[in-house]
Amino acid sequence: MAVAFSSSAYARQLAQLLPRGPAWRAESGSVLAQLLLAIADELGRIDGRARTLAAEADPRTAVEMLPEWEAALGLPDDCIEQIPQTTSERQVAVAHRLASRGGQSRAFFIALAESLGYPGASIEEYQFAQLRVGFRAGDRCAGDAWAHAWVLNLPGPGPGHTQIDVECVIRRAAPAHTIVVFSYT
């Protein structure tokens, strides 16, 4: 990142912009020189703030805008029990959320489950038919919502053994029209 200009550099630039002539000499200690220096101080301050704002545009270096980045990305995450506390942890969480990609494929959800500590996860789809005319008593059927249900089979001890709520993360990533059923094997 480039260094901000100093007040004296701005004062020199302002002095060079003055018209030529004896009335416009900004000699050291003169009222005109003091005025230029006061204006230059403010220009230097504004230049520094502009450079700071440029750094805030990158979530990996944001400090002042970090709460806004978090709000825009839905952080802190309700699915994670251990919320990042330090500025660097929060910056990493924002950068990770911003760079993460979603998906709707089986491979995506299996990889997501594996990244959350469930290697060997698998998916099966429920085959529910919607209740229609002609169904007989005892036929397997369900409502319209169950037409898009699927089961995520997770090996392991079950929910609550990690700091991340796997069911919360999967439900948040799942397409809105689907129903996810979790099976711990």
Short mmCIF file of C-alpha atoms in Angstrom, two decimals:
data_model
loop_
_atom_site.label_atom_id
_atom_site.label_comp_id
_atom_site.label_asym_id
_atom_site.label_seq_id
_atom_site.Cartn_x
_atom_site.Cartn_y
_atom_site.Cartn_z
CA MET A 1 0.00 0.00 0.00
CA ALA A 2 1.33 3.45 -0.88
CA VAL A 3 2.20 5.80 1.95
CA ALA A 4 -0.04 8.81 2.51
CA PHE A 5 1.41 12.20 1.65
CA SER A 6 2.60 14.29 4.58
CA SER A 7 1.20 17.68 5.49
CA SER A 8 4.42 19.36 4.39
CA ALA A 9 4.18 17.66 0.97
CA TYR A 10 0.63 18.95 0.56
CA ALA A 11 1.74 22.44 1.71
CA ARG A 12 4.47 22.47 -0.98
CA GLN A 13 1.94 21.37 -3.60
CA LEU A 14 -0.50 24.09 -2.54
CA ALA A 15 2.26 26.74 -2.61
CA GLN A 16 3.13 25.72 -6.18
CA LEU A 17 -0.51 26.23 -7.21
CA LEU A 18 -0.57 29.86 -6.05
CA PRO A 19 -0.46 32.62 -8.66
CA ARG A 20 2.90 34.33 -9.23
CA GLY A 21 3.58 37.70 -7.73
CA PRO A 22 4.70 39.43 -4.54
CA ALA A 23 1.27 39.13 -2.86
CA TRP A 24 1.36 35.34 -3.13
CA ARG A 25 4.70 34.54 -1.53
CA ALA A 26 4.21 31.90 1.13
CA GLU A 27 7.32 32.58 3.15
CA SER A 28 7.91 30.55 6.29
CA GLY A 29 5.89 31.91 9.22
CA SER A 30 3.67 34.15 7.08
CA VAL A 31 -0.11 34.09 7.44
CA LEU A 32 -0.40 32.60 3.95
CA ALA A 33 2.09 29.83 4.81
CA GLN A 34 0.17 29.03 8.01
CA LEU A 35 -3.10 28.93 6.06
CA LEU A 36 -1.59 26.56 3.48
CA LEU A 37 -0.22 24.36 6.26
CA ALA A 38 -3.65 24.20 7.95
CA ILE A 39 -5.28 23.21 4.65
CA ALA A 40 -2.45 20.71 4.03
CA ASP A 41 -3.01 19.11 7.45
CA GLU A 42 -6.61 18.38 6.54
CA LEU A 43 -5.65 17.10 3.08
CA GLY A 44 -3.10 14.77 4.69
CA ARG A 45 -5.71 13.51 7.15
CA ILE A 46 -8.21 12.89 4.34
CA ASP A 47 -5.55 11.14 2.26
CA GLY A 48 -4.73 8.85 5.18
CA ARG A 49 -8.42 8.02 5.75
CA ALA A 50 -8.89 7.28 2.04
CA ARG A 51 -5.99 4.83 2.13
CA THR A 52 -7.42 3.23 5.27
CA LEU A 53 -10.79 2.89 3.54
CA ALA A 54 -9.10 1.12 0.62
CA ALA A 55 -7.69 -1.41 3.11
CA GLU A 56 -11.19 -1.87 4.59
CA ALA A 57 -12.47 -3.01 1.18
CA ASP A 58 -10.57 -6.27 1.69
CA PRO A 59 -12.17 -8.37 4.45
CA ARG A 60 -8.80 -9.94 5.29
CA THR A 61 -7.50 -6.53 6.43
CA ALA A 62 -10.75 -4.83 7.50
CA VAL A 63 -10.94 -3.55 11.05
CA GLU A 64 -13.39 -0.63 11.08
CA MET A 65 -15.71 -2.22 8.50
CA LEU A 66 -15.47 -5.73 9.96
CA PRO A 67 -18.93 -5.54 11.64
CA GLU A 68 -20.47 -4.53 8.30
CA TRP A 69 -18.71 -7.41 6.51
CA GLU A 70 -20.00 -9.81 9.18
CA ALA A 71 -23.56 -8.49 8.94
CA ALA A 72 -23.56 -8.80 5.15
CA LEU A 73 -22.34 -12.41 5.33
CA GLY A 74 -24.53 -13.56 8.21
CA LEU A 75 -21.81 -13.82 10.83
CA PRO A 76 -21.42 -14.76 13.59
CA ASP A 77 -22.74 -18.09 12.44
CA ASP A 78 -25.54 -19.62 14.52
CA CYS A 79 -24.30 -23.08 13.52
CA ILE A 80 -20.92 -22.71 15.21
CA GLU A 81 -20.74 -22.91 18.99
CA GLN A 82 -17.32 -21.28 19.29
CA ILE A 83 -17.69 -17.76 17.90
CA PRO A 84 -14.44 -16.11 16.73
CA GLN A 85 -13.43 -13.43 19.25
CA THR A 86 -10.20 -11.82 18.06
CA THR A 87 -10.06 -9.49 15.10
CA SER A 88 -7.85 -11.87 13.13
CA GLU A 89 -10.21 -14.82 13.79
CA ARG A 90 -13.16 -12.70 12.67
CA GLN A 91 -11.28 -11.62 9.52
CA VAL A 92 -10.54 -15.26 8.69
CA ALA A 93 -14.20 -16.21 9.22
CA VAL A 94 -15.38 -13.39 6.93
CA ALA A 95 -12.83 -14.26 4.22
CA HIS A 96 -13.76 -17.94 4.43
CA ARG A 97 -17.50 -17.26 4.16
CA LEU A 98 -16.93 -14.87 1.25
CA ALA A 99 -14.73 -17.33 -0.65
CA SER A 100 -16.79 -20.45 0.04
CA ARG A 101 -18.83 -21.89 -2.76
CA GLY A 102 -22.15 -23.62 -2.52
CA GLY A 103 -23.67 -26.41 -4.49
CA GLN A 104 -26.67 -28.68 -4.83
CA SER A 105 -25.07 -31.94 -5.87
CA ARG A 106 -24.68 -35.07 -3.81
CA ALA A 107 -20.91 -34.65 -4.02
CA PHE A 108 -21.15 -31.15 -2.53
CA PHE A 109 -23.16 -32.26 0.51
CA ILE A 110 -21.00 -35.33 1.08
CA ALA A 111 -17.86 -33.15 0.90
CA LEU A 112 -19.49 -30.63 3.26
CA ALA A 113 -20.32 -33.38 5.78
CA GLU A 114 -16.79 -34.73 5.50
CA SER A 115 -15.32 -31.26 6.09
CA LEU A 116 -17.43 -31.08 9.26
CA GLY A 117 -15.94 -34.29 10.63
CA TYR A 118 -18.15 -37.00 9.13
CA PRO A 119 -16.02 -39.01 6.67
CA GLY A 120 -17.95 -41.71 4.85
CA ALA A 121 -21.22 -39.78 4.68
CA SER A 122 -23.73 -40.84 2.04
CA ILE A 123 -27.03 -39.62 0.63
CA GLU A 124 -30.16 -41.48 -0.33
CA GLU A 125 -33.38 -40.05 -1.66
CA TYR A 126 -36.75 -40.82 -0.17
CA GLN A 127 -39.21 -42.12 -2.68
CA PHE A 128 -42.53 -40.77 -1.42
CA ALA A 129 -45.47 -40.50 -3.72
CA GLN A 130 -47.88 -37.65 -3.28
CA LEU A 131 -51.37 -38.60 -2.15
CA ARG A 132 -53.58 -38.80 -5.24
CA VAL A 133 -56.87 -40.29 -6.30
CA GLY A 134 -56.53 -44.02 -6.69
CA PHE A 135 -54.30 -44.64 -3.68
CA ARG A 136 -55.33 -47.59 -1.59
CA ALA A 137 -55.25 -47.81 2.17
CA GLY A 138 -51.78 -48.83 3.30
CA ASP A 139 -49.94 -47.35 0.29
CA ARG A 140 -46.87 -45.35 1.24
CA CYS A 141 -47.57 -41.68 0.59
CA ALA A 142 -46.73 -38.20 1.82
CA GLY A 143 -47.52 -34.56 1.23
CA ASP A 144 -46.15 -32.37 -1.54
CA ALA A 145 -43.16 -31.24 0.53
CA TRP A 146 -41.84 -34.80 0.84
CA ALA A 147 -41.45 -35.16 -2.92
CA HIS A 148 -38.00 -33.56 -2.51
CA ALA A 149 -36.83 -35.24 0.70
CA TRP A 150 -33.41 -36.83 1.07
CA VAL A 151 -31.49 -38.60 3.82
CA LEU A 152 -27.96 -37.71 4.81
CA ASN A 153 -26.36 -40.76 6.41
CA LEU A 154 -23.67 -39.65 8.84
CA PRO A 155 -21.35 -42.17 10.48
CA GLY A 156 -20.39 -41.33 14.01
CA PRO A 157 -21.70 -40.73 17.49
CA GLY A 158 -24.50 -38.39 16.50
CA PRO A 159 -25.23 -34.71 16.90
CA GLY A 160 -23.46 -32.63 19.50
CA HIS A 161 -19.98 -34.17 19.38
CA THR A 162 -18.36 -31.29 17.51
CA GLN A 163 -18.26 -27.53 17.93
CA ILE A 164 -20.15 -27.15 14.65
CA ASP A 165 -23.80 -28.14 14.42
CA VAL A 166 -23.66 -30.28 11.27
CA GLU A 167 -27.43 -30.36 10.90
CA CYS A 168 -27.62 -26.57 11.01
CA VAL A 169 -24.86 -26.18 8.39
CA ILE A 170 -26.40 -28.77 6.04
CA ARG A 171 -29.93 -27.34 6.37
CA ARG A 172 -28.62 -23.83 5.66
CA ALA A 173 -26.83 -25.06 2.52
CA ALA A 174 -29.67 -27.30 1.30
CA PRO A 175 -32.01 -26.04 -1.40
CA ALA A 176 -35.03 -24.37 0.19
CA HIS A 177 -37.57 -26.71 -1.40
CA THR A 178 -36.00 -29.85 0.07
CA ILE A 179 -36.37 -31.66 3.37
CA VAL A 180 -33.21 -33.13 4.86
CA VAL A 181 -33.47 -36.11 7.20
CA PHE A 182 -30.35 -37.00 9.21
CA SER A 183 -29.48 -40.61 9.96
CA TYR A 184 -26.57 -41.39 12.28
CA THR A 185 -25.14 -44.85 11.70
#
